[in-house]
Amino acid sequence: MTSSQFPSPQIAPQIVFAMWTALLCFVGLSLVTYITYQTLLHPLSGYSGPFLAKLTNLHRLYHFLSGTQHQKDVGLHAVYGPIVRDGPNSLLIADPEMFRAVYGFRSPPTVQKGPFYNAMWNHDVEEPNLFAAGTEAVHRRARKRLVQSSLQAKHVAEYMSTVKRNLELYLELLAQEVKATGGRVNIIPALENFNFDALTELTYGTSLHLLNPPLGTSSVSIYHFKAAAWPLAIVFGYLPWLGRLSVFPWIQRISQKPRFDAWAHNIVSDAVTTKPPTQPCVLRNLLATKTMSPTLLQFECFNNLFAGSGSITAALAAIFHSLAQHPEWQARVLTDQAALTAVIKETLRLHPPFPSAFERVAVDLPGVPVGTRVWGNGYVLGRSEEVWGPDAGLWRPERWSEKDAGKNEEMAWAPFGKGSRQCVGRELAWKIMEEVIKAVVGRWKLATESTDELDGLNYFEMRYESVEILFSEREGD
């Protein structure tokens, strides 16, 4: 008898129905159990927040990818208060005291870094790069190594000649745009190129020449590369299981743009072997320590460039827009250092380049279960009427000379972070902003037809596509 003569085995319809019924019952019971646990029995069940947030991070990821997370957070805090359960195992905080507990100085530490940082980790457990250093002890060692070798005040002073040289090129380019457009200029493209050129040169000792297009690398590939970095880090943070895949080289290559990656890799490789930088720069100073592997050098230089260039661009764009809306402050920032400081602080209060503070994981945080992910929100805190008063939403630099300025700064001003983990490049970024503001405002009067508050897209780092300023020559007024 051939095989075709044997009857095919048949599964009775009743058995198929029973199998599907059992499967659906299992899925349904699992779903009910999960929902019940997350909403009623989870250690965070006592914290209020959107129902969907108790079940999944996908809703928050959606708002992040839309660039509106900072506005969404304002709404969440308005409805649910200063501490919001914004995920199955995470809290969004805008409470000044808890913010200080998470991001201020605490011994022993109450938090440590979480999976968000995996996307920018050099995958060395013993000597991680500073940005990804998890525990307080490891972070302290990495910070000391980086700051003492390349980011002390004396190093910043050395780097300023590079900044001023690139600033001269930027002013020439801006003058050409002012003349070509009759004074109406979108300041973002040239400002991005300036910051990227200046930060690249003071980091690696050589420039991409984005301010000189015939000489330079196409800025399109650079910005696409940078635009992929922050979203990738956030996706890994919101979906920790995906973040664990970042250890695989093929995942790491997804976010790489060959032109810049190859350029930076070759610079570091040459510096390590045969061609160390000849001008003052971060890479040269790190090489002098003779303690860092080529991979660690690559990551520290990369993070210095990418954390600084976009954030300084966002800060300067907001400052110029604010000065254009308040021209009475323009002459003051040229002659009064206190006024210049107040203008920068006030603008960063309302328009922090990183609207949401970096993620932490609770270790010994009062009232918060161990392992809970916590996020601060500088954008919300900077507009808190509880801290800043009823005019919190107004741009008013005078507040920084009032009696409560120091207390309020300590409580709720954190564009560079706070405590032992605040930005190591703060002094460098501040010096660059001061130089650029004085140079631009010293040459032109700024105006704008916009009466609206500046707002952009928040892909963790604030991004403005267009900020239009009207420039007119300043004639010794």
Short mmCIF file of C-alpha atoms in Angstrom, two decimals:
data_model
loop_
_atom_site.label_atom_id
_atom_site.label_comp_id
_atom_site.label_asym_id
_atom_site.label_seq_id
_atom_site.Cartn_x
_atom_site.Cartn_y
_atom_site.Cartn_z
CA MET A 1 0.00 0.00 0.00
CA THR A 2 1.43 3.39 -0.96
CA SER A 3 1.56 6.36 1.40
CA SER A 4 -1.17 8.02 -0.60
CA GLN A 5 -3.46 5.14 0.33
CA PHE A 6 -3.14 5.80 4.09
CA PRO A 7 -5.78 8.18 5.44
CA SER A 8 -4.48 11.55 6.73
CA PRO A 9 -4.79 11.92 10.48
CA GLN A 10 -7.63 14.23 11.41
CA ILE A 11 -7.98 16.29 14.56
CA ALA A 12 -11.49 16.40 15.75
CA PRO A 13 -13.05 19.90 15.63
CA GLN A 14 -13.91 19.53 19.29
CA ILE A 15 -10.19 19.12 20.15
CA VAL A 16 -9.20 22.18 18.07
CA PHE A 17 -11.92 24.21 19.75
CA ALA A 18 -10.78 23.04 23.18
CA MET A 19 -7.15 23.93 22.41
CA TRP A 20 -8.05 27.45 21.27
CA THR A 21 -10.35 27.91 24.23
CA ALA A 22 -7.60 26.87 26.64
CA LEU A 23 -5.12 29.22 24.95
CA LEU A 24 -7.49 32.16 25.06
CA CYS A 25 -8.33 31.44 28.69
CA PHE A 26 -4.64 31.33 29.56
CA VAL A 27 -3.95 34.61 27.75
CA GLY A 28 -6.99 36.25 29.30
CA LEU A 29 -6.14 35.06 32.80
CA SER A 30 -2.53 36.20 32.39
CA LEU A 31 -3.68 39.62 31.20
CA VAL A 32 -6.13 40.00 34.09
CA THR A 33 -3.47 38.90 36.55
CA TYR A 34 -0.93 41.35 35.09
CA ILE A 35 -3.39 44.27 35.11
CA THR A 36 -4.50 43.46 38.66
CA TYR A 37 -0.93 43.29 39.92
CA GLN A 38 0.24 46.44 38.14
CA THR A 39 -2.71 48.56 39.22
CA LEU A 40 -3.44 47.24 42.73
CA LEU A 41 -0.53 45.19 44.09
CA HIS A 42 2.63 46.67 42.52
CA PRO A 43 4.91 48.56 44.97
CA LEU A 44 4.17 51.74 42.98
CA SER A 45 0.40 51.28 43.05
CA GLY A 46 0.12 54.06 45.61
CA TYR A 47 1.39 56.64 43.12
CA SER A 48 -1.14 58.18 40.76
CA GLY A 49 -0.74 58.35 37.01
CA PRO A 50 -2.43 57.44 33.72
CA PHE A 51 -3.94 53.95 33.67
CA LEU A 52 -2.00 52.93 30.56
CA ALA A 53 1.26 54.03 32.15
CA LYS A 54 0.82 51.38 34.84
CA LEU A 55 0.91 48.69 32.16
CA THR A 56 3.44 49.76 29.50
CA ASN A 57 6.13 52.28 28.57
CA LEU A 58 4.93 52.45 24.97
CA HIS A 59 2.72 55.49 25.53
CA ARG A 60 5.69 57.49 26.88
CA LEU A 61 7.89 56.28 24.06
CA TYR A 62 5.24 57.52 21.60
CA HIS A 63 5.29 61.03 23.08
CA PHE A 64 9.06 61.05 23.06
CA LEU A 65 9.26 60.05 19.40
CA SER A 66 6.75 62.80 18.58
CA GLY A 67 9.06 65.38 20.22
CA THR A 68 6.36 66.56 22.64
CA GLN A 69 7.39 64.80 25.85
CA HIS A 70 8.14 68.03 27.73
CA GLN A 71 4.65 69.39 27.00
CA LYS A 72 3.07 66.06 27.91
CA ASP A 73 4.91 66.08 31.24
CA VAL A 74 3.53 69.53 32.07
CA GLY A 75 0.04 68.11 31.58
CA LEU A 76 0.77 64.99 33.63
CA HIS A 77 1.99 66.99 36.61
CA ALA A 78 -0.98 69.37 36.32
CA VAL A 79 -3.36 66.42 36.64
CA TYR A 80 -1.53 64.01 38.95
CA GLY A 81 0.72 66.24 41.05
CA PRO A 82 4.50 66.57 41.56
CA ILE A 83 5.20 62.81 41.51
CA VAL A 84 3.61 60.80 38.69
CA ARG A 85 3.76 57.10 37.94
CA ASP A 86 4.60 57.38 34.25
CA GLY A 87 5.50 53.74 33.59
CA PRO A 88 5.11 50.24 35.01
CA ASN A 89 8.21 50.75 37.15
CA SER A 90 9.04 54.45 36.90
CA LEU A 91 8.23 57.79 38.50
CA LEU A 92 8.32 61.23 36.93
CA ILE A 93 9.28 63.83 39.54
CA ALA A 94 8.82 67.59 39.71
CA ASP A 95 8.91 67.83 43.49
CA PRO A 96 11.87 70.06 44.50
CA GLU A 97 12.81 68.04 47.57
CA MET A 98 12.75 64.70 45.77
CA PHE A 99 14.59 66.26 42.83
CA ARG A 100 17.39 67.25 45.20
CA ALA A 101 17.38 63.77 46.75
CA VAL A 102 17.80 62.20 43.32
CA TYR A 103 20.19 64.64 41.65
CA GLY A 104 21.90 66.42 44.54
CA PHE A 105 24.78 65.41 46.78
CA ARG A 106 23.87 62.46 48.99
CA SER A 107 26.10 60.13 50.99
CA PRO A 108 25.52 57.29 50.73
CA PRO A 109 23.96 57.74 47.28
CA THR A 110 20.22 57.23 46.94
CA VAL A 111 20.27 56.35 43.22
CA GLN A 112 22.47 55.04 40.44
CA LYS A 113 22.36 55.09 36.66
CA GLY A 114 20.02 52.78 34.75
CA PRO A 115 19.57 51.10 31.35
CA PHE A 116 19.19 54.43 29.51
CA TYR A 117 22.98 54.72 29.47
CA ASN A 118 23.62 51.39 27.75
CA ALA A 119 23.39 52.98 24.29
CA MET A 120 26.53 55.06 24.97
CA TRP A 121 28.57 52.59 27.01
CA ASN A 122 32.02 51.39 25.97
CA HIS A 123 31.14 47.89 27.30
CA ASP A 124 33.99 47.84 29.79
CA VAL A 125 32.73 46.93 33.26
CA GLU A 126 35.98 47.83 35.02
CA GLU A 127 36.62 51.18 33.29
CA PRO A 128 33.38 52.47 31.76
CA ASN A 129 33.28 55.86 30.09
CA LEU A 130 32.01 58.67 32.32
CA PHE A 131 28.55 58.98 30.78
CA ALA A 132 27.76 55.32 31.40
CA ALA A 133 29.45 54.89 34.81
CA GLY A 134 26.73 53.37 36.97
CA THR A 135 27.68 53.33 40.65
CA GLU A 136 28.83 56.38 42.57
CA ALA A 137 32.31 54.99 43.19
CA VAL A 138 32.95 54.13 39.54
CA HIS A 139 31.49 57.44 38.39
CA ARG A 140 33.68 59.37 40.83
CA ARG A 141 36.79 57.66 39.47
CA ALA A 142 35.82 58.26 35.83
CA ARG A 143 34.90 61.89 36.50
CA LYS A 144 38.17 62.59 38.29
CA ARG A 145 40.13 61.05 35.42
CA LEU A 146 38.34 63.16 32.81
CA VAL A 147 38.12 66.49 34.65
CA GLN A 148 41.64 66.56 36.06
CA SER A 149 43.19 65.73 32.72
CA SER A 150 41.13 67.85 30.32
CA LEU A 151 38.31 69.97 31.77
CA GLN A 152 39.76 72.05 34.60
CA ALA A 153 39.63 75.85 34.37
CA LYS A 154 43.17 75.97 32.99
CA HIS A 155 42.18 73.61 30.16
CA VAL A 156 39.06 75.61 29.35
CA ALA A 157 41.21 78.74 29.07
CA GLU A 158 43.46 76.93 26.57
CA TYR A 159 40.48 75.85 24.46
CA MET A 160 39.09 79.37 24.13
CA SER A 161 41.52 80.28 21.35
CA THR A 162 39.91 77.52 19.28
CA VAL A 163 36.45 78.84 20.15
CA LYS A 164 37.36 82.40 19.16
CA ARG A 165 38.88 81.30 15.86
CA ASN A 166 35.71 79.46 14.91
CA LEU A 167 33.61 82.34 16.21
CA GLU A 168 35.30 84.68 13.73
CA LEU A 169 34.32 82.33 10.90
CA TYR A 170 30.77 82.16 12.24
CA LEU A 171 30.47 85.96 12.37
CA GLU A 172 31.70 86.21 8.77
CA LEU A 173 29.13 83.65 7.67
CA LEU A 174 26.38 85.36 9.64
CA ALA A 175 27.29 88.74 8.14
CA GLN A 176 26.97 87.24 4.65
CA GLU A 177 23.54 85.85 5.51
CA VAL A 178 22.39 89.18 6.99
CA LYS A 179 23.43 90.97 3.82
CA ALA A 180 21.91 88.39 1.48
CA THR A 181 18.55 88.25 3.28
CA GLY A 182 18.12 91.88 4.20
CA GLY A 183 18.66 91.00 7.85
CA ARG A 184 16.07 88.23 8.24
CA VAL A 185 17.99 85.10 9.21
CA ASN A 186 17.15 81.63 10.50
CA ILE A 187 20.00 81.40 12.98
CA ILE A 188 19.94 77.62 13.48
CA PRO A 189 21.99 76.21 10.53
CA ALA A 190 25.03 78.46 10.97
CA LEU A 191 24.84 78.17 14.76
CA GLU A 192 24.83 74.36 14.50
CA ASN A 193 27.83 74.44 12.19
CA PHE A 194 29.74 76.80 14.49
CA ASN A 195 29.16 74.70 17.58
CA PHE A 196 29.99 71.47 15.83
CA ASP A 197 33.19 72.88 14.35
CA ALA A 198 34.30 74.49 17.62
CA LEU A 199 33.51 71.42 19.76
CA THR A 200 35.06 69.05 17.23
CA GLU A 201 38.29 71.02 17.10
CA LEU A 202 38.65 71.50 20.85
CA THR A 203 37.85 67.81 21.35
CA TYR A 204 39.91 66.16 18.60
CA GLY A 205 42.37 68.90 17.64
CA THR A 206 41.04 69.15 14.09
CA SER A 207 37.85 70.46 12.56
CA LEU A 208 35.18 69.22 10.16
CA HIS A 209 35.11 72.69 8.57
CA LEU A 210 31.34 72.86 8.40
CA LEU A 211 31.68 76.66 8.40
CA ASN A 212 33.73 76.31 5.20
CA PRO A 213 31.54 74.13 2.94
CA PRO A 214 34.15 73.71 0.17
CA LEU A 215 36.55 72.27 2.74
CA GLY A 216 34.13 70.59 5.05
CA THR A 217 32.34 67.33 5.53
CA SER A 218 28.67 67.36 4.58
CA SER A 219 26.80 68.50 7.65
CA VAL A 220 23.81 66.40 6.59
CA SER A 221 25.47 63.12 7.51
CA ILE A 222 26.79 64.57 10.76
CA TYR A 223 23.41 65.73 11.97
CA HIS A 224 21.71 62.52 10.91
CA PHE A 225 24.30 60.64 12.92
CA LYS A 226 23.75 62.86 15.94
CA ALA A 227 19.97 62.81 15.54
CA ALA A 228 20.04 59.02 15.81
CA ALA A 229 22.08 58.92 19.02
CA TRP A 230 19.66 60.45 21.54
CA PRO A 231 16.53 58.69 20.25
CA LEU A 232 18.36 55.36 20.33
CA ALA A 233 19.39 55.97 23.94
CA ILE A 234 15.83 56.86 24.91
CA VAL A 235 14.35 53.81 23.18
CA PHE A 236 16.77 51.64 25.15
CA GLY A 237 15.73 53.46 28.33
CA TYR A 238 11.99 53.01 27.79
CA LEU A 239 12.35 49.43 26.58
CA PRO A 240 15.09 47.96 28.81
CA TRP A 241 14.85 44.53 27.18
CA LEU A 242 15.83 46.19 23.89
CA GLY A 243 18.66 48.04 25.62
CA ARG A 244 20.24 44.72 26.57
CA LEU A 245 20.69 44.01 22.85
CA SER A 246 23.07 46.99 22.57
CA VAL A 247 25.96 44.71 23.53
CA PHE A 248 25.78 43.15 20.07
CA PRO A 249 27.97 44.87 17.45
CA TRP A 250 25.30 44.64 14.74
CA ILE A 251 22.92 46.67 16.95
CA GLN A 252 25.61 49.27 17.56
CA ARG A 253 26.18 49.63 13.81
CA ILE A 254 22.52 50.50 13.20
CA SER A 255 23.02 54.01 14.60
CA GLN A 256 26.38 54.66 12.99
CA LYS A 257 26.91 56.99 10.07
CA PRO A 258 30.13 55.82 8.40
CA ARG A 259 31.47 59.22 7.37
CA PHE A 260 31.76 60.72 10.84
CA ASP A 261 32.35 57.46 12.67
CA ALA A 262 35.29 56.59 10.41
CA TRP A 263 36.66 60.13 10.66
CA ALA A 264 36.59 60.17 14.47
CA HIS A 265 37.91 56.60 14.74
CA ASN A 266 40.86 57.42 12.47
CA ILE A 267 41.69 60.59 14.41
CA VAL A 268 41.88 58.67 17.69
CA SER A 269 43.77 55.73 16.16
CA ASP A 270 46.34 58.04 14.60
CA ALA A 271 46.67 59.99 17.84
CA VAL A 272 47.37 56.81 19.79
CA THR A 273 49.95 55.49 17.32
CA THR A 274 51.76 58.14 15.31
CA LYS A 275 50.06 61.55 15.11
CA PRO A 276 49.04 63.01 18.47
CA PRO A 277 47.27 66.38 18.25
CA THR A 278 49.54 69.40 18.28
CA GLN A 279 47.08 71.99 19.57
CA PRO A 280 45.34 72.07 22.96
CA CYS A 281 42.35 69.73 22.91
CA VAL A 282 40.60 67.13 25.02
CA LEU A 283 42.13 64.21 23.13
CA ARG A 284 45.69 65.46 23.59
CA ASN A 285 45.15 65.94 27.31
CA LEU A 286 43.56 62.51 27.73
CA LEU A 287 46.44 60.90 25.84
CA ALA A 288 48.88 62.49 28.25
CA THR A 289 47.43 60.42 31.11
CA LYS A 290 48.65 57.22 29.38
CA THR A 291 45.96 55.29 31.24
CA MET A 292 43.12 55.07 28.71
CA SER A 293 42.52 52.47 26.03
CA PRO A 294 41.78 53.61 22.44
CA THR A 295 38.14 52.54 22.89
CA LEU A 296 37.76 54.56 26.09
CA LEU A 297 39.38 57.56 24.40
CA GLN A 298 36.93 57.20 21.53
CA PHE A 299 33.90 57.19 23.83
CA GLU A 300 35.01 60.06 26.05
CA CYS A 301 35.74 62.27 23.05
CA PHE A 302 32.52 61.25 21.33
CA ASN A 303 30.38 62.05 24.38
CA ASN A 304 32.10 65.40 24.94
CA LEU A 305 31.30 66.45 21.38
CA PHE A 306 27.77 65.14 21.11
CA ALA A 307 26.58 66.23 24.55
CA GLY A 308 27.95 69.73 24.06
CA SER A 309 27.32 70.74 20.47
CA GLY A 310 23.55 70.35 20.28
CA SER A 311 22.86 71.61 23.80
CA ILE A 312 24.89 74.80 23.29
CA THR A 313 23.10 75.40 20.00
CA ALA A 314 19.71 75.02 21.69
CA ALA A 315 20.75 77.30 24.55
CA LEU A 316 22.08 80.06 22.28
CA ALA A 317 19.03 79.89 20.01
CA ALA A 318 16.75 80.40 23.02
CA ILE A 319 18.94 83.22 24.38
CA PHE A 320 18.99 85.12 21.09
CA HIS A 321 15.24 84.69 20.69
CA SER A 322 14.66 86.00 24.23
CA LEU A 323 16.98 88.98 23.69
CA ALA A 324 15.22 89.76 20.40
CA GLN A 325 11.89 89.86 22.25
CA HIS A 326 13.41 91.98 25.05
CA PRO A 327 15.80 94.42 23.31
CA GLU A 328 16.24 96.49 26.49
CA TRP A 329 18.56 93.74 27.76
CA GLN A 330 20.89 93.72 24.75
CA ALA A 331 23.07 96.68 25.71
CA ARG A 332 23.17 95.51 29.31
CA VAL A 333 24.72 92.12 28.52
CA LEU A 334 27.61 93.90 26.80
CA THR A 335 28.60 96.01 29.82
CA ASP A 336 27.26 94.20 32.88
CA GLN A 337 28.50 90.70 33.70
CA ALA A 338 25.72 90.20 36.25
CA ALA A 339 23.13 91.03 33.56
CA LEU A 340 24.74 88.56 31.14
CA THR A 341 24.69 85.84 33.80
CA ALA A 342 21.06 86.60 34.64
CA VAL A 343 20.02 86.44 30.98
CA ILE A 344 21.67 83.04 30.53
CA LYS A 345 20.23 81.62 33.75
CA GLU A 346 16.74 82.93 33.07
CA THR A 347 16.69 81.56 29.54
CA LEU A 348 17.94 78.15 30.63
CA ARG A 349 15.32 78.10 33.39
CA LEU A 350 12.53 78.33 30.82
CA HIS A 351 14.28 76.58 27.93
CA PRO A 352 16.66 73.90 29.26
CA PRO A 353 18.52 72.21 26.40
CA PHE A 354 17.74 68.87 28.06
CA PRO A 355 14.12 69.34 29.25
CA SER A 356 14.06 66.00 31.10
CA ALA A 357 16.85 65.13 33.51
CA PHE A 358 18.71 61.87 33.05
CA GLU A 359 17.22 58.63 34.35
CA ARG A 360 18.25 57.18 37.69
CA VAL A 361 17.42 53.91 39.47
CA ALA A 362 16.46 54.05 43.17
CA VAL A 363 18.89 52.41 45.59
CA ASP A 364 18.00 54.00 48.92
CA LEU A 365 15.46 56.70 48.04
CA PRO A 366 12.94 57.33 50.84
CA GLY A 367 9.46 56.16 49.95
CA VAL A 368 10.54 54.65 46.62
CA PRO A 369 11.05 50.88 46.12
CA VAL A 370 14.56 49.75 45.24
CA GLY A 371 14.96 49.34 41.47
CA THR A 372 12.36 51.97 40.54
CA ARG A 373 13.38 54.17 37.63
CA VAL A 374 13.04 57.89 38.39
CA TRP A 375 13.13 60.84 35.99
CA GLY A 376 13.47 64.48 36.95
CA ASN A 377 11.89 67.18 34.84
CA GLY A 378 13.80 70.45 34.62
CA TYR A 379 11.32 71.93 32.14
CA VAL A 380 8.46 71.55 34.63
CA LEU A 381 10.53 72.61 37.65
CA GLY A 382 11.73 75.71 35.82
CA ARG A 383 8.11 76.81 35.45
CA SER A 384 6.94 75.87 38.92
CA GLU A 385 4.93 78.67 40.55
CA GLU A 386 5.61 77.01 43.89
CA VAL A 387 9.31 77.79 43.46
CA TRP A 388 9.47 80.80 41.14
CA GLY A 389 6.24 82.58 42.05
CA PRO A 390 3.14 83.51 40.04
CA ASP A 391 5.22 84.95 37.20
CA ALA A 392 7.15 81.69 36.73
CA GLY A 393 6.18 81.54 33.04
CA LEU A 394 7.62 84.99 32.28
CA TRP A 395 11.16 85.67 31.07
CA ARG A 396 12.36 88.08 33.76
CA PRO A 397 16.14 88.13 34.39
CA GLU A 398 15.66 90.55 37.30
CA ARG A 399 14.60 87.61 39.44
CA TRP A 400 18.23 86.50 39.66
CA SER A 401 19.13 89.56 41.73
CA GLU A 402 16.26 89.08 44.17
CA LYS A 403 16.67 87.69 47.68
CA ASP A 404 15.35 84.18 46.95
CA ALA A 405 17.47 83.65 43.83
CA GLY A 406 20.08 81.46 45.52
CA LYS A 407 17.51 79.29 47.27
CA ASN A 408 15.46 78.86 44.10
CA GLU A 409 18.55 77.99 42.07
CA GLU A 410 19.46 75.30 44.56
CA MET A 411 15.92 73.90 44.55
CA ALA A 412 14.88 73.96 40.92
CA TRP A 413 17.52 75.19 38.45
CA ALA A 414 19.36 72.28 36.87
CA PRO A 415 20.10 72.72 33.14
CA PHE A 416 23.54 71.20 33.78
CA GLY A 417 22.33 68.64 36.29
CA LYS A 418 23.18 68.74 39.97
CA GLY A 419 25.38 67.15 42.56
CA SER A 420 28.29 64.86 41.85
CA ARG A 421 26.95 64.05 38.40
CA GLN A 422 26.38 67.50 37.01
CA CYS A 423 27.79 68.17 33.55
CA VAL A 424 31.61 68.09 33.53
CA GLY A 425 31.59 70.53 30.59
CA ARG A 426 29.52 73.20 32.36
CA GLU A 427 32.32 75.77 32.59
CA LEU A 428 33.33 75.22 28.97
CA ALA A 429 29.74 75.53 27.72
CA TRP A 430 29.20 78.68 29.79
CA LYS A 431 32.35 80.34 28.40
CA ILE A 432 31.34 79.52 24.84
CA MET A 433 27.86 80.99 25.37
CA GLU A 434 29.27 84.18 26.84
CA GLU A 435 31.72 84.66 23.97
CA VAL A 436 29.07 84.11 21.30
CA ILE A 437 26.45 86.33 22.95
CA LYS A 438 28.85 89.26 23.38
CA ALA A 439 30.19 88.89 19.84
CA VAL A 440 26.77 88.75 18.13
CA VAL A 441 24.98 91.34 20.26
CA GLY A 442 28.03 93.60 20.12
CA ARG A 443 27.74 93.74 16.32
CA TRP A 444 23.99 93.63 15.66
CA LYS A 445 20.74 94.68 17.23
CA LEU A 446 18.34 91.74 17.41
CA ALA A 447 14.61 91.86 16.84
CA THR A 448 11.82 89.43 16.05
CA GLU A 449 8.28 89.59 14.75
CA SER A 450 7.34 86.63 16.93
CA THR A 451 5.50 87.27 20.18
CA ASP A 452 5.14 83.55 20.92
CA GLU A 453 7.24 81.62 23.38
CA LEU A 454 9.94 79.59 21.70
CA ASP A 455 9.23 75.88 21.54
CA GLY A 456 10.88 73.06 19.67
CA LEU A 457 10.96 69.31 19.43
CA ASN A 458 12.30 67.47 22.44
CA TYR A 459 14.18 64.34 21.44
CA PHE A 460 15.71 64.37 24.91
CA GLU A 461 17.85 67.23 23.62
CA MET A 462 15.77 70.23 22.53
CA ARG A 463 15.92 70.82 18.80
CA TYR A 464 14.80 73.97 16.98
CA GLU A 465 14.35 73.74 13.23
CA SER A 466 13.95 77.48 12.68
CA VAL A 467 14.47 80.57 14.84
CA GLU A 468 14.11 83.69 12.73
CA ILE A 469 15.88 86.83 13.96
CA LEU A 470 15.96 90.30 12.38
CA PHE A 471 19.50 91.72 12.40
CA SER A 472 20.50 95.36 12.05
CA GLU A 473 23.95 96.84 12.43
CA ARG A 474 24.74 98.32 15.83
CA GLU A 475 26.21 101.76 15.28
CA GLY A 476 27.93 102.71 18.52
CA ASP A 477 24.76 103.21 20.52
#
